[in-house]
Coordinates of N, CA and C in Angstrom, one line a residue:
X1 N -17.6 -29.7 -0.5 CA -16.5 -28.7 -0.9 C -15.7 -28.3 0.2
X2 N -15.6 -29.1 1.7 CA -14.8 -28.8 2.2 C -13.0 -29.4 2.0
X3 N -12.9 -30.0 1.5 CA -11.6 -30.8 1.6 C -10.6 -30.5 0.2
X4 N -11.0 -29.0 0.1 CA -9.9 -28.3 -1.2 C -9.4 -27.4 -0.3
X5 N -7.7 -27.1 -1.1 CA -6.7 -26.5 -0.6 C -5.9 -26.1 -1.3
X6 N -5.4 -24.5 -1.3 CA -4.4 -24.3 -2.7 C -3.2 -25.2 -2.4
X7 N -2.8 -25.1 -3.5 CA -1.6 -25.7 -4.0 C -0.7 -25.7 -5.0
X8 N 0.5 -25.5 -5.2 CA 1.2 -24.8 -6.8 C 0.9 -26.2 -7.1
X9 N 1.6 -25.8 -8.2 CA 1.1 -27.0 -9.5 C 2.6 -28.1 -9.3
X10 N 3.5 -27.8 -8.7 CA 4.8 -28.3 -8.4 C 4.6 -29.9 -7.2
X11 N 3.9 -28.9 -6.4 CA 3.2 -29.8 -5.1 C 2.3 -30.9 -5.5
X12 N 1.4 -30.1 -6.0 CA 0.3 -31.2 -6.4 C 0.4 -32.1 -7.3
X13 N 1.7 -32.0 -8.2 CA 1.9 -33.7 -9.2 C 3.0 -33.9 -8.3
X14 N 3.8 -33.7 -7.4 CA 4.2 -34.7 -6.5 C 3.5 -35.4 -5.6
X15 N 2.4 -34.7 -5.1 CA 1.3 -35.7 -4.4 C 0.9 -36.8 -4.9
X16 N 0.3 -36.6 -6.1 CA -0.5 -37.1 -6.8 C -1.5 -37.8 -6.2
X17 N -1.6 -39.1 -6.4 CA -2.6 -39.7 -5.5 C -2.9 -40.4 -4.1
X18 N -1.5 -39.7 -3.5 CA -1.1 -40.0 -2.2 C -2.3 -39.7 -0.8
X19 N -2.4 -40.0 0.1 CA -3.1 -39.4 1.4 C -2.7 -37.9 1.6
X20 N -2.9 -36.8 2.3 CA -2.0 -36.0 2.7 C -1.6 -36.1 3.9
X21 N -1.5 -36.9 4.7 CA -1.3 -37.0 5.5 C -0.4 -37.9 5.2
X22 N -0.2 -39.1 4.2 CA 1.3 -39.6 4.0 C 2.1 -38.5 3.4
X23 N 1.7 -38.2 2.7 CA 2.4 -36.9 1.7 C 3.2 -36.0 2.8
X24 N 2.6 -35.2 3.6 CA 3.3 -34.6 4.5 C 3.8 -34.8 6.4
X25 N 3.7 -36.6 6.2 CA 4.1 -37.0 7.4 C 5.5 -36.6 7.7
X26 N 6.5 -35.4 7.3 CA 7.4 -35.6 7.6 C 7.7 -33.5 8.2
X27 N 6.4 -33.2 7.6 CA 6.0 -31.8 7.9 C 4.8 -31.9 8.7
X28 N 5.0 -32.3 9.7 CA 3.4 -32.3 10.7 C 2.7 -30.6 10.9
X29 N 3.7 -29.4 11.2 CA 3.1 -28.6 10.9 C 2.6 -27.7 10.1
X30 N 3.2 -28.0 8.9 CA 2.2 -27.9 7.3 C 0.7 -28.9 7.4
X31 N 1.3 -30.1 7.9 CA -0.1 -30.6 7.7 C -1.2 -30.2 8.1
X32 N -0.9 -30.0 9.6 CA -2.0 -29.0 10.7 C -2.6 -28.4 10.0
X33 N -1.4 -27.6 9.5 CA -2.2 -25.9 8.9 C -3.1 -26.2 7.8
X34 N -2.6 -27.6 6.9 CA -3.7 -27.6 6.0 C -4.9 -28.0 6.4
X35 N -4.9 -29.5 7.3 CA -5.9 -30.0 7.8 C -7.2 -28.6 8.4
X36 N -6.7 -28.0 9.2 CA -7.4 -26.6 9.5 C -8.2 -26.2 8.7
X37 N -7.2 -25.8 7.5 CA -7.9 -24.8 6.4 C -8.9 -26.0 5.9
X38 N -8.8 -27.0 5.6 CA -10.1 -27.8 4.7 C -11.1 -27.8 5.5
X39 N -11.5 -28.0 6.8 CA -12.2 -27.8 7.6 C -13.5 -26.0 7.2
X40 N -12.7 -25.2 6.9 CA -13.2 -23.7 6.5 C -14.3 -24.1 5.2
X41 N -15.3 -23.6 5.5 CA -16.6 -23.5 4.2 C -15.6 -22.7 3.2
X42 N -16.0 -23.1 2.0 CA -15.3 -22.0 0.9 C -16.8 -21.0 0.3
X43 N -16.7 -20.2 1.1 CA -17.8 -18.7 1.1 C -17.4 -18.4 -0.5
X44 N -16.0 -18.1 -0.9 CA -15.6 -17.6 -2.1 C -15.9 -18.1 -3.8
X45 N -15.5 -19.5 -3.1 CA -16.3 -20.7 -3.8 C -17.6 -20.9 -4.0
X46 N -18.4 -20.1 -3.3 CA -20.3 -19.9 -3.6 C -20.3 -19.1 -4.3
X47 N -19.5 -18.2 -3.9 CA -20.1 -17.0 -4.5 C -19.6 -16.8 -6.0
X48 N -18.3 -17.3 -6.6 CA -18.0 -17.9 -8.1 C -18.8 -18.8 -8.4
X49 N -19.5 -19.5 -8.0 CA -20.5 -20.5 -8.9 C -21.6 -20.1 -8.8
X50 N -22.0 -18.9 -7.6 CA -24.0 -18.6 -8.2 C -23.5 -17.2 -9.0
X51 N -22.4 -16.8 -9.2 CA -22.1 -15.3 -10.5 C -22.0 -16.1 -11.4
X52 N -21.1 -17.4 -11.6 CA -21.3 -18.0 -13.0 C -22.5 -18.6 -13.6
X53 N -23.0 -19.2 -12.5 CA -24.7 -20.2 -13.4 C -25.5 -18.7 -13.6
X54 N -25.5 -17.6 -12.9 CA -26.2 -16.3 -13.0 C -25.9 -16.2 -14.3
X55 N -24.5 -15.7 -14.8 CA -24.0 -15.2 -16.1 C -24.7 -16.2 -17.0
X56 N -24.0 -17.4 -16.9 CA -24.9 -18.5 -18.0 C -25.9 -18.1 -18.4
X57 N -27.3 -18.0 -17.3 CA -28.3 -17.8 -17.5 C -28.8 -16.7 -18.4
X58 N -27.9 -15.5 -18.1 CA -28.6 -14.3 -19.0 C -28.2 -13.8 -19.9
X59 N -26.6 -15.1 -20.3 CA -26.6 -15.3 -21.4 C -27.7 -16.1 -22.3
X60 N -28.2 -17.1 -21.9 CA -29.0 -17.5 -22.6 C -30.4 -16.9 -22.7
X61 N -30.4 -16.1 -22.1 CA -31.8 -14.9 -22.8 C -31.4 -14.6 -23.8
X62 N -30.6 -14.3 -24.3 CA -30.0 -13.5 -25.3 C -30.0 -14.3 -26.8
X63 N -30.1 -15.7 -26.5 CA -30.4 -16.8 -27.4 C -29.0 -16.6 -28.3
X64 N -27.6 -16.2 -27.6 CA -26.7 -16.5 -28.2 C -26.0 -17.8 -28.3
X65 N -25.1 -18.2 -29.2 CA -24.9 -19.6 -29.2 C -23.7 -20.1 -28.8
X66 N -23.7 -20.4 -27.2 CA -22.7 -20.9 -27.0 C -22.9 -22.0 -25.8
X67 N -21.2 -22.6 -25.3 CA -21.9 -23.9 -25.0 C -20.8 -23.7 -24.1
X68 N -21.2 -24.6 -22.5 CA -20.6 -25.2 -21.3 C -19.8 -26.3 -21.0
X69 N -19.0 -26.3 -20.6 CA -18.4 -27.8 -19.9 C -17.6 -28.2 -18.8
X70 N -17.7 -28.9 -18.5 CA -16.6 -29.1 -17.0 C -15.4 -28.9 -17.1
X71 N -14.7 -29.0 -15.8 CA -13.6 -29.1 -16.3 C -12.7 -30.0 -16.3
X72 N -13.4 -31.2 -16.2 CA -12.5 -32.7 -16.8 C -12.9 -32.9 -18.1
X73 N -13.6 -32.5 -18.7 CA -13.9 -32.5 -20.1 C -12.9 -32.0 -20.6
X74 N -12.9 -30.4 -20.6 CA -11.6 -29.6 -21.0 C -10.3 -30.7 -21.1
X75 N -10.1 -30.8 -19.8 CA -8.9 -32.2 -19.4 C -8.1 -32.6 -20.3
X76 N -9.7 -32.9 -20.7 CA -9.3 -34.7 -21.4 C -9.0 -34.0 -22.9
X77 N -10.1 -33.1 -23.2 CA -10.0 -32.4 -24.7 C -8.5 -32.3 -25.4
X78 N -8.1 -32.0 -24.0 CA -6.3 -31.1 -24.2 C -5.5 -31.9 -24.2
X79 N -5.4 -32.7 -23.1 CA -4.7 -34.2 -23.3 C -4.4 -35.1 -23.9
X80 N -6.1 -35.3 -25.1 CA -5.8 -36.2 -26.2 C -5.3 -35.8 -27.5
X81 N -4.9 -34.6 -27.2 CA -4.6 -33.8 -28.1 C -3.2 -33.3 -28.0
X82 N -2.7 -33.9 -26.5 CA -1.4 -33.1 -26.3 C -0.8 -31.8 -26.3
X83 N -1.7 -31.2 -26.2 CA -1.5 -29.9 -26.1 C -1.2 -29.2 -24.5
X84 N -0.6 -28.3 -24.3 CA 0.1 -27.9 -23.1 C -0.8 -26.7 -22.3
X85 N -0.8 -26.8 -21.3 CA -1.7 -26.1 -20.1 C -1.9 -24.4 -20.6
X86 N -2.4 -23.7 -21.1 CA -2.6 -22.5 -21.4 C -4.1 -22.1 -20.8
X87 N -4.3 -20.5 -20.7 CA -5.8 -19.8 -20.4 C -6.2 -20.1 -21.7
X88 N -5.4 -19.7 -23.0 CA -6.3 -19.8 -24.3 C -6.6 -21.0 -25.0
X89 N -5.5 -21.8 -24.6 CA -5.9 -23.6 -25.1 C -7.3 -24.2 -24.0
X90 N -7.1 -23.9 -22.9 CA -8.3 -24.8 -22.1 C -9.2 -23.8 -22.8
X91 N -9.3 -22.4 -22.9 CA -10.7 -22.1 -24.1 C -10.7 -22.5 -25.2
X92 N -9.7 -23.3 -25.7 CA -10.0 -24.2 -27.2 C -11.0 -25.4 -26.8
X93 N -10.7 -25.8 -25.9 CA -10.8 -26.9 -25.4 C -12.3 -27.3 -24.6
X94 N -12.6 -26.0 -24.4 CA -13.6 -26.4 -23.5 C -15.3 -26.9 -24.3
X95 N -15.8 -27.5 -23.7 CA -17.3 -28.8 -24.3 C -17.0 -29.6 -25.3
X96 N -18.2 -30.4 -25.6 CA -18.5 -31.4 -26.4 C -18.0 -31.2 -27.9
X97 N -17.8 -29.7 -28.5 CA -17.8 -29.4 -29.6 C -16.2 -29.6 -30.6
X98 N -15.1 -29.4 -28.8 CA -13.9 -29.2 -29.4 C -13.4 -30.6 -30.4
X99 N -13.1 -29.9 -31.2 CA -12.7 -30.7 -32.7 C -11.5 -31.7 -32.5
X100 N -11.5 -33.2 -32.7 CA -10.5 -33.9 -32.9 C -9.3 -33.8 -32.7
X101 N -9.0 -32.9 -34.0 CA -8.1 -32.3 -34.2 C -7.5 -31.0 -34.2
X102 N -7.1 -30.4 -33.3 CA -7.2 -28.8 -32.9 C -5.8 -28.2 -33.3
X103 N -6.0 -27.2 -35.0 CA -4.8 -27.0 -35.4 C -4.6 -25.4 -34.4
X104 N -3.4 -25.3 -33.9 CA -2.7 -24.1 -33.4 C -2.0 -23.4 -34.1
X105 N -1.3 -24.1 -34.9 CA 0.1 -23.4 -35.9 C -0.1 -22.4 -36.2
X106 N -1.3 -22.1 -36.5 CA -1.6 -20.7 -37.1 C -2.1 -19.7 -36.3
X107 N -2.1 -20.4 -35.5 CA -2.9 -19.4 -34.0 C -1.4 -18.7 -32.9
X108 N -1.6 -17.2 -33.0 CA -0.8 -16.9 -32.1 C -1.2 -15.6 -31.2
X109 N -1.6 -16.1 -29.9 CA -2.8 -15.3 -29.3 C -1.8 -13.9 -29.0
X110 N -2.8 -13.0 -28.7 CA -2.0 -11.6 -27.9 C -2.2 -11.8 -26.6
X111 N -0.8 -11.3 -25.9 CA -1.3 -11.4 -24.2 C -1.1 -9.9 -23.8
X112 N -2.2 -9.4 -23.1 CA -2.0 -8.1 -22.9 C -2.1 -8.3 -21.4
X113 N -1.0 -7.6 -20.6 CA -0.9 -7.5 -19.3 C -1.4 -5.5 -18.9
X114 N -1.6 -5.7 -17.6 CA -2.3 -4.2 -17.5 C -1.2 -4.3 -16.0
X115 N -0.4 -2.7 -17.0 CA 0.9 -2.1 -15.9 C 0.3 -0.8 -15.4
X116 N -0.7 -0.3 -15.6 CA -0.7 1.3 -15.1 C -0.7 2.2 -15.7
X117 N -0.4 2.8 -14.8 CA -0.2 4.4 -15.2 C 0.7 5.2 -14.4
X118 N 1.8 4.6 -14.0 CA 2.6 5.5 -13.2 C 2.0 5.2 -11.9
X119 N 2.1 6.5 -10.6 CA 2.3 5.7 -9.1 C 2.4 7.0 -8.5
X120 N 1.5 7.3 -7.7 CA 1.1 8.0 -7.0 C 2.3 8.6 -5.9
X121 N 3.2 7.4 -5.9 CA 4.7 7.9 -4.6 C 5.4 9.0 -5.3
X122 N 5.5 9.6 -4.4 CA 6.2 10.7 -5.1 C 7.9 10.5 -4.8
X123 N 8.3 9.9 -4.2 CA 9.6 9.8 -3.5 C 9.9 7.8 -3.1
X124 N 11.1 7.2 -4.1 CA 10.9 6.0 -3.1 C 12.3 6.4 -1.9
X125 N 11.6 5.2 -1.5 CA 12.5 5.2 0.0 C 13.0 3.9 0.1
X126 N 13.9 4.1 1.3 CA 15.1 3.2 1.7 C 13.8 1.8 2.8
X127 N 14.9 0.8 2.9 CA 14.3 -0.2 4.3 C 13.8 0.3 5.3
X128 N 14.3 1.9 5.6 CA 13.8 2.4 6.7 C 12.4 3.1 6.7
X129 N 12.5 3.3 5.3 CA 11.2 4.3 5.2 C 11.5 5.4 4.9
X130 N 12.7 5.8 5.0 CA 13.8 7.2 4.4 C 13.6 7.4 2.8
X131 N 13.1 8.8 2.7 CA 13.2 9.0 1.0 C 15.1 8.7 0.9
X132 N 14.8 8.5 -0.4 CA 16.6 8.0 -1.1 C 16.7 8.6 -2.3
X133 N 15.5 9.6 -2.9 CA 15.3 10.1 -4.5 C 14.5 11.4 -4.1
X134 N 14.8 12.5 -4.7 CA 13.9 13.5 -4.8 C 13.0 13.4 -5.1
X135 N 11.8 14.2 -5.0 CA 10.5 14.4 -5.4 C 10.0 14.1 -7.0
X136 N 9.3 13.3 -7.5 CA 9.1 13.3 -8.9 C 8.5 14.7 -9.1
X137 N 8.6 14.6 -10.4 CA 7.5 16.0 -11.2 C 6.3 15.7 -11.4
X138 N 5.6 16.5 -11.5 CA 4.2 16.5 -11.6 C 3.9 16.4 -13.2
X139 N 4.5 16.4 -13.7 CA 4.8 16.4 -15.4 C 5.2 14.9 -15.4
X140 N 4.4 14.3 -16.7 CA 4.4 12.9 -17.0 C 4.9 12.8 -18.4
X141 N 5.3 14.3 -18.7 CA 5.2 13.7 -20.2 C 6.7 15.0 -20.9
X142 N 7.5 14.2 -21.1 CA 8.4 14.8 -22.0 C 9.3 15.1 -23.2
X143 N 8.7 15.5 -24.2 CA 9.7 15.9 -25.3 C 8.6 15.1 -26.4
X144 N 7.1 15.4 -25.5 CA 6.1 14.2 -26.2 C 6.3 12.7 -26.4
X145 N 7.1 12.6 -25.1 CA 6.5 11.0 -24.6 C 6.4 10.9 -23.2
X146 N 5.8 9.7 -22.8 CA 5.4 9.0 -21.8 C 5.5 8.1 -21.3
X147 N 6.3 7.8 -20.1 CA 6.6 6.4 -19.2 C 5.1 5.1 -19.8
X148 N 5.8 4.4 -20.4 CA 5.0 3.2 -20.9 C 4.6 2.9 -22.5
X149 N 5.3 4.3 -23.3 CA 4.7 4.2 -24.8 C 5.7 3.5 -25.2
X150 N 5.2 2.8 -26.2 CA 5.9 1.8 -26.9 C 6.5 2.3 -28.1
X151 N 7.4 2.4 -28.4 CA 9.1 2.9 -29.0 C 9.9 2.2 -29.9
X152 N 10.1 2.6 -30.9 CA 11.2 2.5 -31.6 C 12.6 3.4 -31.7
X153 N 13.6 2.6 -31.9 CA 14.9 4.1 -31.9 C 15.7 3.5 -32.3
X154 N 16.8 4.2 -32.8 CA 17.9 3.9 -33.7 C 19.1 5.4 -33.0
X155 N 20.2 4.9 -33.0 CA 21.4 5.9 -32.5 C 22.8 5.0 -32.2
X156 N 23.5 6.3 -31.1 CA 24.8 5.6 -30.6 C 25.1 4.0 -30.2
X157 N 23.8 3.9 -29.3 CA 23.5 3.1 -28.9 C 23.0 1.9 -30.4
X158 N 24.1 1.0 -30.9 CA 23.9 0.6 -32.1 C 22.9 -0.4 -32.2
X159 N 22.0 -0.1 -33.0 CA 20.8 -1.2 -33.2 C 19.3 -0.4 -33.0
X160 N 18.0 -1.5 -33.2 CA 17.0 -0.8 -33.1 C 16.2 -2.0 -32.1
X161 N 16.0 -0.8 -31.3 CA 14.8 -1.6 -30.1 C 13.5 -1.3 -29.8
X162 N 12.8 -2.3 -29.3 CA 11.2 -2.0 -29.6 C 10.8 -2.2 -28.3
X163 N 10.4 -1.3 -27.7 CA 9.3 -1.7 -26.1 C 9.0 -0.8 -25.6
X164 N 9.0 -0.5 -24.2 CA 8.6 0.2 -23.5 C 9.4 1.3 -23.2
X165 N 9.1 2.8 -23.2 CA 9.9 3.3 -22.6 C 10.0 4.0 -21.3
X166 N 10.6 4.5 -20.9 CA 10.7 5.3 -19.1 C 11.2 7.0 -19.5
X167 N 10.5 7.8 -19.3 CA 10.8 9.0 -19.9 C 11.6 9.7 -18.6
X168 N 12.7 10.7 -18.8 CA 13.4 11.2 -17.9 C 13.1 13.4 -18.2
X169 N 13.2 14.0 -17.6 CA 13.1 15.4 -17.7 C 14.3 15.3 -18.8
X170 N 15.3 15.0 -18.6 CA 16.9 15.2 -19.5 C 16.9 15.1 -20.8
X171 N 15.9 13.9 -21.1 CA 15.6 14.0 -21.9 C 16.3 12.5 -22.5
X172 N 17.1 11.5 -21.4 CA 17.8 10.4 -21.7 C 16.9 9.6 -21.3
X173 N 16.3 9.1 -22.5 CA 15.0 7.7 -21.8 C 15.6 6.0 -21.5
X174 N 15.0 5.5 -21.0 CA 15.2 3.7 -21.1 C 14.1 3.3 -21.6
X175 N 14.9 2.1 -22.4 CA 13.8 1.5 -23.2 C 13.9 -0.1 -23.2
X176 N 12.9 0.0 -22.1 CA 13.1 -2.0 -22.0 C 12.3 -3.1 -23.2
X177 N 13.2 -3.7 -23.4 CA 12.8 -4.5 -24.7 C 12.4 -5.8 -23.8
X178 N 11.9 -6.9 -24.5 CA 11.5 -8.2 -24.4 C 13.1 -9.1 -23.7
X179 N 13.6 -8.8 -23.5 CA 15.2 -9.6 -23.2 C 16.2 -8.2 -22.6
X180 N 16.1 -7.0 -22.9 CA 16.9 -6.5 -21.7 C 16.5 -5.0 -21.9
X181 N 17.2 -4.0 -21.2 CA 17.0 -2.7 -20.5 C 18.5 -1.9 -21.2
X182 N 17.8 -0.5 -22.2 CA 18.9 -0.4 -22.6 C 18.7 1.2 -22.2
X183 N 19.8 1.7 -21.8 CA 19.9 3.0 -21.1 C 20.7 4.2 -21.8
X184 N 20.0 5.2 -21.4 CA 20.8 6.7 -22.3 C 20.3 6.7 -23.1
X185 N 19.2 6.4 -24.1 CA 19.0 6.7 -25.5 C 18.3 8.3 -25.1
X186 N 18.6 9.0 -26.2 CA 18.4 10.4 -26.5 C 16.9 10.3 -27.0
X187 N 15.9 11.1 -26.8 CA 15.0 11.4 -26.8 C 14.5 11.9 -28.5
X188 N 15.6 11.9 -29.2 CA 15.7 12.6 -31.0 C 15.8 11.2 -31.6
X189 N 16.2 10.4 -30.9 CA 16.4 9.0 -31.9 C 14.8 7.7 -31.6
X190 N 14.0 8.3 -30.9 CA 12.9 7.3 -30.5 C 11.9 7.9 -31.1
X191 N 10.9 7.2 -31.7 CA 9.3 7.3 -32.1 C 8.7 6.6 -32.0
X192 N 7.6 7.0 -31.4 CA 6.4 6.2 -30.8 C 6.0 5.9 -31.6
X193 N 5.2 4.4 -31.5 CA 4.6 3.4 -31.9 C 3.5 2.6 -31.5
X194 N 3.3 3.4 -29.9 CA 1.6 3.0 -29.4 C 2.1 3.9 -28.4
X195 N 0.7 4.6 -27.9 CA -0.1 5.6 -26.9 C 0.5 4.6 -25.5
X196 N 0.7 5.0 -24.6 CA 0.5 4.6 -23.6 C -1.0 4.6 -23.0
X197 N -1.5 3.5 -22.6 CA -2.7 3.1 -22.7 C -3.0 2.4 -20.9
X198 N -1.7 1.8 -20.4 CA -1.9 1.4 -19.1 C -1.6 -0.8 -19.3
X199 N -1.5 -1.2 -20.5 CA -1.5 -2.3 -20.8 C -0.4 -2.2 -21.8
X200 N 0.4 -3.7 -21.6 CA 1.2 -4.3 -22.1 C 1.2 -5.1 -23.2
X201 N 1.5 -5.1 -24.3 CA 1.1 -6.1 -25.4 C 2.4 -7.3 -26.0
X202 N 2.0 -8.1 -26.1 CA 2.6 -8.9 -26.7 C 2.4 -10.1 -27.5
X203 N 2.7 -10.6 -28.6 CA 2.5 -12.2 -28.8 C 3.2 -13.5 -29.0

């Protein structure tokens, strides 16, 4: 396990099966740097595979039913199937069990991303390090909402938008949708539609 090395996914199908040392004869000091790094034990890499065979294991005390595979198996699962690089497709995919034929159409996963809860700075600042914005308030929540609840509204602003909003003392919120950021909506034309929770949803 000495001779792995990150690499985007861009790099590594233009290598493909090349030396790396042909691959980057034309960058000797990339190469260095890589050659270096493969040389390093991967400490990181121990320590993910004795937490996973651990997990395995005390899963199977539990005499729950489920099952393991590599991950050229997966690979191949996906491949002969044509299906495109996803987290939730290589979990379709993964052991001996995945089915011939793997319908999706009907499948449309949720992806929930985790944004927070707001931000401890109380002031941002310039390149120099200079505040550039007064002090926030210590109040997060106005006119009963909150920076992150998910929103509907209707007004001046013609049309109805669904996403996230950014709450202002004034009482003029922003409410970023899936494709753009729309500004000044009055705080009488928006109702919430999920809690702010610290996560993002979508499908």
């Amino acid at each position: 396990m000495s001779n792995l090395t990150i690499a985007c996914r861009k790099c590594n199908q233009a290598k493909g099966n090349q030396d790396i040392k042909e691959f980057l004869s034309e960058k000797p000091d990339v190469l260095n740097k890589i050659l270096k790094q493969c040389k390093q034990p991967l400490k990181d890499a121990a320590a993910v595979n004795s937490t996973r065979w651990n997990l395995c294991n005390k899963l199977k005390e539990f005499g729950l039913d489920f099952e393991t595979g590599s991950g050229g198996l997966t690979k191949y699962n996906r491949t002969q199937q044509n299906l495109p690089k996803t987290h939730w497709l290589d979990a379709a995919c993964v052991g001996k069990s995945t089915p011939s034929d793997l319908n999706i159409e009907v499948i449309k996963p949720l992806i929930i991303m985790a944004m927070g809860r707001g931000s401890r700075q109380m002031v941002r600042v310039d390149k120099y390090g200079f505040p550039r914005t007064s002090p926030k308030l210590r109040q997060k929540q106005f006119f009963g909402f909150q920076t992150g609840k998910a929103v509907v509204t209707k007004g001046k602003k013609v049309g109805t938008y669904v996403g996230r909003v950014a709450v202002r003392k004034t009482g003029s919120f922003n409410i970023k949708t899936a494709t753009q950021t729309v500004q000044g909506i009055n705080h009488k034309y928006c109702k919430s539609i999920h809690k702010a929770d610290g996560y993002n949803y979508a499908t």
